PDB file of C-alpha atoms in Angstrom:
ATOM      1  CA  MET A   1      42.955  -1.461   2.588  1.00 37.00           C
ATOM      2  CA  PRO A   2      43.183  -5.061   1.346  1.00 43.00           C
ATOM      3  CA  ILE A   3      41.390  -5.802  -1.911  1.00 39.00           C
ATOM      4  CA  SER A   4      38.834  -8.112  -0.316  1.00 38.00           C
ATOM      5  CA  ALA A   5      37.828  -5.474   2.266  1.00 41.00           C
ATOM      6  CA  ALA A   6      37.554  -2.792  -0.440  1.00 38.00           C
ATOM      7  CA  TRP A   7      35.430  -5.121  -2.565  1.00 31.00           C
ATOM      8  CA  ARG A   8      33.134  -5.908   0.377  1.00 34.00           C
ATOM      9  CA  SER A   9      32.717  -2.187   1.099  1.00 35.00           C
ATOM     10  CA  THR A  10      31.954  -1.418  -2.567  1.00 29.00           C
ATOM     11  CA  ARG A  11      29.598  -4.388  -2.849  1.00 32.00           C
ATOM     12  CA  THR A  12      27.719  -3.285   0.305  1.00 29.00           C
ATOM     13  CA  TYR A  13      27.455   0.270  -1.038  1.00 31.00           C
ATOM     14  CA  LEU A  14      26.160  -0.931  -4.430  1.00 28.00           C
ATOM     15  CA  LEU A  15      23.617  -3.247  -2.787  1.00 29.00           C
ATOM     16  CA  ALA A  16      22.360  -0.423  -0.548  1.00 31.00           C
ATOM     17  CA  ALA A  17      22.125   1.923  -3.546  1.00 30.00           C
ATOM     18  CA  ALA A  18      20.208  -0.670  -5.581  1.00 30.00           C
ATOM     19  CA  LEU A  19      17.761  -1.333  -2.730  1.00 29.00           C
ATOM     20  CA  THR A  20      17.222   2.411  -2.221  1.00 28.00           C
ATOM     21  CA  LEU A  21      16.587   2.898  -5.935  1.00 29.00           C
ATOM     22  CA  ALA A  22      14.175  -0.049  -6.063  1.00 32.00           C
ATOM     23  CA  ALA A  23      12.242   1.269  -3.075  1.00 35.00           C
ATOM     24  CA  ALA A  24      12.018   4.752  -4.567  1.00 35.00           C
ATOM     25  CA  CYS A  25      10.809   3.503  -7.942  1.00 37.00           C
ATOM     26  CA  GLY A  26       8.033   1.242  -6.699  1.00 41.00           C
ATOM     27  CA  PRO A  27       6.774  -1.727  -8.668  1.00 42.00           C
ATOM     28  CA  ALA A  28       7.126  -1.656 -12.414  1.00 38.00           C
ATOM     29  CA  ASP A  29       3.548  -2.961 -12.810  1.00 36.00           C
ATOM     30  CA  ALA A  30       4.300  -6.352 -11.298  1.00 36.00           C
ATOM     31  CA  ALA A  31       2.277  -7.716  -8.407  1.00 37.00           C
ATOM     32  CA  LEU A  32       3.676  -6.990  -4.967  1.00 39.00           C
ATOM     33  CA  PRO A  33       4.693  -9.832  -2.664  1.00 38.00           C
ATOM     34  CA  ALA A  34       1.873 -10.914  -0.348  1.00 39.00           C
ATOM     35  CA  THR A  35       3.728  -9.672   2.743  1.00 42.00           C
ATOM     36  CA  ALA A  36       4.229  -6.187   1.237  1.00 44.00           C
ATOM     37  CA  ALA A  37       0.616  -6.029   0.060  1.00 40.00           C
ATOM     38  CA  ALA A  38      -0.644  -6.840   3.547  1.00 49.00           C
ATOM     39  CA  ALA A  39       1.684  -4.439   5.388  1.00 59.00           C
ATOM     40  CA  ARG A  40      -0.068  -1.802   7.450  1.00 64.00           C
ATOM     41  CA  PRO A  41       0.494   1.618   5.867  1.00 68.00           C
ATOM     42  CA  ALA A  42       2.382   4.159   7.912  1.00 86.00           C
ATOM     43  CA  LEU A  43       1.136   7.719   7.573  1.00 94.00           C
ATOM     44  CA  ASP A  44       3.297  10.480   9.006  1.00 95.00           C
ATOM     45  CA  PRO A  45       1.699  12.961  11.470  1.00 97.00           C
ATOM     46  CA  GLU A  46       0.786  15.490   8.751  1.00 97.00           C
ATOM     47  CA  GLU A  47      -0.729  12.767   6.557  1.00 97.00           C
ATOM     48  CA  ARG A  48      -2.760  11.524   9.544  1.00 97.00           C
ATOM     49  CA  ALA A  49      -3.885  15.109  10.193  1.00 98.00           C
ATOM     50  CA  LEU A  50      -5.028  15.472   6.570  1.00 98.00           C
ATOM     51  CA  ARG A  51      -7.002  12.246   6.822  1.00 98.00           C
ATOM     52  CA  ALA A  52      -8.628  13.510  10.033  1.00 98.00           C
ATOM     53  CA  GLN A  53      -9.594  16.783   8.351  1.00 98.00           C
ATOM     54  CA  ILE A  54     -11.036  14.983   5.324  1.00 98.00           C
ATOM     55  CA  ASN A  55     -12.986  12.621   7.598  1.00 98.00           C
ATOM     56  CA  ALA A  56     -14.339  15.534   9.675  1.00 98.00           C
ATOM     57  CA  TYR A  57     -15.393  17.258   6.444  1.00 98.00           C
ATOM     58  CA  ARG A  58     -17.129  14.059   5.296  1.00 98.00           C
ATOM     59  CA  ALA A  59     -18.822  13.524   8.684  1.00 98.00           C
ATOM     60  CA  ALA A  60     -20.221  17.062   8.681  1.00 98.00           C
ATOM     61  CA  ARG A  61     -21.897  16.182   5.376  1.00 97.00           C
ATOM     62  CA  GLY A  62     -23.248  12.781   6.406  1.00 97.00           C
ATOM     63  CA  ARG A  63     -20.486  10.666   4.835  1.00 97.00           C
ATOM     64  CA  ARG A  64     -18.673   7.699   6.366  1.00 96.00           C
ATOM     65  CA  PRO A  65     -15.052   8.107   7.474  1.00 97.00           C
ATOM     66  CA  LEU A  66     -12.328   6.844   5.154  1.00 96.00           C
ATOM     67  CA  ARG A  67     -10.053   4.028   6.292  1.00 95.00           C
ATOM     68  CA  VAL A  68      -6.414   3.857   5.215  1.00 95.00           C
ATOM     69  CA  SER A  69      -5.604   1.465   2.364  1.00 94.00           C
ATOM     70  CA  ALA A  70      -2.075   0.055   2.065  1.00 93.00           C
ATOM     71  CA  PRO A  71      -2.078  -0.154  -1.773  1.00 94.00           C
ATOM     72  CA  LEU A  72      -3.558   3.332  -2.127  1.00 95.00           C
ATOM     73  CA  THR A  73      -1.019   4.732   0.344  1.00 96.00           C
ATOM     74  CA  ARG A  74       1.868   3.124  -1.549  1.00 95.00           C
ATOM     75  CA  ALA A  75       0.536   4.550  -4.829  1.00 95.00           C
ATOM     76  CA  ALA A  76       0.085   8.020  -3.289  1.00 96.00           C
ATOM     77  CA  ASN A  77       3.571   7.974  -1.768  1.00 96.00           C
ATOM     78  CA  TRP A  78       5.125   6.851  -5.019  1.00 95.00           C
ATOM     79  CA  LEU A  79       3.478   9.640  -7.033  1.00 97.00           C
ATOM     80  CA  SER A  80       4.344  12.354  -4.506  1.00 97.00           C
ATOM     81  CA  HIS A  81       7.996  11.260  -4.454  1.00 97.00           C
ATOM     82  CA  ASP A  82       8.105  10.939  -8.242  1.00 96.00           C
ATOM     83  CA  MET A  83       6.695  14.461  -8.728  1.00 97.00           C
ATOM     84  CA  ALA A  84       9.093  15.947  -6.145  1.00 97.00           C
ATOM     85  CA  ALA A  85      12.140  14.183  -7.592  1.00 96.00           C
ATOM     86  CA  LYS A  86      11.312  14.917 -11.234  1.00 96.00           C
ATOM     87  CA  ASP A  87       9.812  18.375 -10.670  1.00 96.00           C
ATOM     88  CA  TYR A  88       6.375  17.996 -12.278  1.00 95.00           C
ATOM     89  CA  PHE A  89       2.770  18.213 -11.093  1.00 96.00           C
ATOM     90  CA  ASP A  90       0.285  15.984 -12.923  1.00 96.00           C
ATOM     91  CA  HIS A  91      -2.116  13.066 -12.534  1.00 95.00           C
ATOM     92  CA  VAL A  92      -0.184  11.291 -15.304  1.00 94.00           C
ATOM     93  CA  ASP A  93       3.052  10.043 -13.766  1.00 96.00           C
ATOM     94  CA  SER A  94       6.539   9.918 -15.259  1.00 95.00           C
ATOM     95  CA  ARG A  95       5.828   6.400 -16.569  1.00 96.00           C
ATOM     96  CA  GLY A  96       2.756   7.627 -18.478  1.00 96.00           C
ATOM     97  CA  ARG A  97       0.189   6.050 -16.131  1.00 95.00           C
ATOM     98  CA  ASN A  98      -3.019   7.765 -15.075  1.00 94.00           C
ATOM     99  CA  PHE A  99      -4.199   7.220 -11.501  1.00 91.00           C
ATOM    100  CA  ASP A 100      -6.326   4.159 -12.332  1.00 92.00           C
ATOM    101  CA  ARG A 101      -3.360   2.337 -13.892  1.00 93.00           C
ATOM    102  CA  ARG A 102      -0.974   3.457 -11.140  1.00 94.00           C
ATOM    103  CA  ILE A 103      -3.338   2.411  -8.341  1.00 93.00           C
ATOM    104  CA  ALA A 104      -3.810  -0.989  -9.985  1.00 93.00           C
ATOM    105  CA  ALA A 105      -0.020  -1.372 -10.334  1.00 94.00           C
ATOM    106  CA  PHE A 106       0.265  -0.969  -6.563  1.00 93.00           C
ATOM    107  CA  GLY A 107      -2.292  -3.708  -5.918  1.00 92.00           C
ATOM    108  CA  PHE A 108      -5.587  -1.858  -5.474  1.00 92.00           C
ATOM    109  CA  ARG A 109      -8.533  -3.686  -7.014  1.00 87.00           C
ATOM    110  CA  GLY A 110     -11.857  -1.966  -6.754  1.00 83.00           C
ATOM    111  CA  PRO A 111     -14.264   0.454  -8.384  1.00 78.00           C
ATOM    112  CA  SER A 112     -14.809   4.166  -7.851  1.00 71.00           C
ATOM    113  CA  THR A 113     -11.264   5.407  -7.660  1.00 84.00           C
ATOM    114  CA  GLY A 114     -10.230   9.031  -7.493  1.00 93.00           C
ATOM    115  CA  GLU A 115      -7.146  11.107  -6.877  1.00 96.00           C
ATOM    116  CA  ASN A 116      -6.540  14.623  -5.586  1.00 97.00           C
ATOM    117  CA  LEU A 117      -3.232  16.444  -5.864  1.00 97.00           C
ATOM    118  CA  ALA A 118      -2.021  19.514  -4.003  1.00 97.00           C
ATOM    119  CA  ALA A 119       1.368  21.187  -3.906  1.00 97.00           C
ATOM    120  CA  GLY A 120       3.265  23.974  -2.224  1.00 96.00           C
ATOM    121  CA  ALA A 121       1.777  23.478   1.251  1.00 96.00           C
ATOM    122  CA  PRO A 122       4.002  22.045   3.992  1.00 94.00           C
ATOM    123  CA  ASP A 123       1.224  20.969   6.378  1.00 97.00           C
ATOM    124  CA  ALA A 124      -2.160  19.286   6.462  1.00 98.00           C
ATOM    125  CA  ALA A 125      -4.184  22.423   7.273  1.00 98.00           C
ATOM    126  CA  ALA A 126      -2.869  24.361   4.269  1.00 98.00           C
ATOM    127  CA  THR A 127      -3.218  21.304   2.023  1.00 97.00           C
ATOM    128  CA  PHE A 128      -6.813  20.734   3.101  1.00 98.00           C
ATOM    129  CA  ALA A 129      -7.595  24.394   2.374  1.00 97.00           C
ATOM    130  CA  ILE A 130      -6.205  23.962  -1.157  1.00 97.00           C
ATOM    131  CA  LEU A 131      -8.288  20.809  -1.734  1.00 97.00           C
ATOM    132  CA  LYS A 132     -11.445  22.284  -0.239  1.00 97.00           C
ATOM    133  CA  ALA A 133     -11.190  25.387  -2.465  1.00 97.00           C
ATOM    134  CA  SER A 134     -11.623  23.246  -5.604  1.00 96.00           C
ATOM    135  CA  ALA A 135     -15.073  21.982  -6.617  1.00 97.00           C
ATOM    136  CA  SER A 136     -13.665  18.831  -8.242  1.00 96.00           C
ATOM    137  CA  HIS A 137     -11.519  18.034  -5.191  1.00 97.00           C
ATOM    138  CA  ARG A 138     -14.513  18.558  -2.875  1.00 97.00           C
ATOM    139  CA  ARG A 139     -16.587  16.148  -5.001  1.00 97.00           C
ATOM    140  CA  THR A 140     -13.878  13.501  -4.729  1.00 96.00           C
ATOM    141  CA  MET A 141     -13.479  13.927  -0.962  1.00 97.00           C
ATOM    142  CA  LEU A 142     -17.257  13.694  -0.453  1.00 97.00           C
ATOM    143  CA  HIS A 143     -18.058  10.905  -2.932  1.00 96.00           C
ATOM    144  CA  ALA A 144     -20.461   8.590  -1.099  1.00 94.00           C
ATOM    145  CA  ARG A 145     -19.133   5.312  -2.570  1.00 93.00           C
ATOM    146  CA  LEU A 146     -15.546   5.935  -1.505  1.00 95.00           C
ATOM    147  CA  ARG A 147     -14.490   4.085   1.662  1.00 95.00           C
ATOM    148  CA  VAL A 148     -10.681   4.004   1.647  1.00 95.00           C
ATOM    149  CA  ILE A 149      -7.878   6.519   1.208  1.00 96.00           C
ATOM    150  CA  GLY A 150      -4.155   6.588   0.619  1.00 96.00           C
ATOM    151  CA  ILE A 151      -2.099   9.671   1.401  1.00 98.00           C
ATOM    152  CA  GLY A 152       1.475  10.489   0.486  1.00 97.00           C
ATOM    153  CA  ARG A 153       3.596  13.615   0.543  1.00 97.00           C
ATOM    154  CA  ALA A 154       7.145  14.400  -0.436  1.00 97.00           C
ATOM    155  CA  TYR A 155       9.436  17.389  -0.443  1.00 97.00           C
ATOM    156  CA  GLY A 156      11.644  18.311  -3.387  1.00 96.00           C
ATOM    157  CA  ALA A 157      14.219  20.899  -2.254  1.00 95.00           C
ATOM    158  CA  GLY A 158      15.008  22.080  -5.780  1.00 92.00           C
ATOM    159  CA  SER A 159      11.526  21.598  -7.204  1.00 95.00           C
ATOM    160  CA  MET A 160       9.198  24.362  -8.356  1.00 94.00           C
ATOM    161  CA  LEU A 161       6.537  23.632  -5.712  1.00 97.00           C
ATOM    162  CA  GLY A 162       8.432  22.165  -2.744  1.00 97.00           C
ATOM    163  CA  TRP A 163       5.816  19.898  -1.133  1.00 97.00           C
ATOM    164  CA  TYR A 164       3.761  17.465  -3.238  1.00 98.00           C
ATOM    165  CA  TRP A 165       0.663  15.791  -1.773  1.00 98.00           C
ATOM    166  CA  THR A 166      -1.361  12.938  -3.259  1.00 98.00           C
ATOM    167  CA  THR A 167      -4.620  11.523  -1.921  1.00 98.00           C
ATOM    168  CA  THR A 168      -5.999   8.436  -3.655  1.00 96.00           C
ATOM    169  CA  PHE A 169      -9.492   7.100  -2.999  1.00 96.00           C
ATOM    170  CA  GLY A 170     -11.391   3.888  -3.653  1.00 95.00           C
ATOM    171  CA  ALA A 171     -14.344   1.742  -2.737  1.00 91.00           C
ATOM    172  CA  ALA A 172     -13.416  -0.774  -0.019  1.00 74.00           C
ATOM    173  CA  ALA A 173     -11.159  -3.478  -1.352  1.00 57.00           C
ATOM    174  CA  GLY A 174      -8.479  -5.543   0.295  1.00 52.00           C
ATOM    175  CA  ARG A 175      -7.172  -4.653   3.724  1.00 51.00           C
ATOM    176  CA  ALA A 176      -7.785  -1.240   5.201  1.00 52.00           C
ATOM    177  CA  HIS A 177      -6.934   0.149   8.623  1.00 51.00           C
ATOM    178  CA  ASN A 178      -8.605   2.761  10.782  1.00 50.00           C
TER     179      ASN A 178
END
């Protein structure tokens, strides 16, 4: 292979690796570009199912449904992937941030934030059962002032718990989607 072709191949590989690493790490506390901040969050089918179960639980108790928040979803995804990759389970992330600082780092500005974690369950039904069994998690899911949610999950094949789920909550701020 000629040197220039080998260099192009290596350069492409290094660029792809750097972009993958940057995407996995999330922002380092800097503001996100306006286009990223406004992007509609994409929940996978199990994350959508968990949101539906939480909203049904809220509705049965006279609470409004939660809309999806892009910044909260990015923060939830980041934490779930960080826990799965680094094999820990905690509200304080690997960078030493609690959920308020992490949520703010991903662009959420608003009062009344909360975060629920669950692990070990591969699907929404089992995850909801874990959350519902905890008094503190029930209080967060049913908090009357909360209007938006972010949900993220990740699987760590070699981790102690396998699946890691994060739900982040806030009062309405910024863009949210139904």
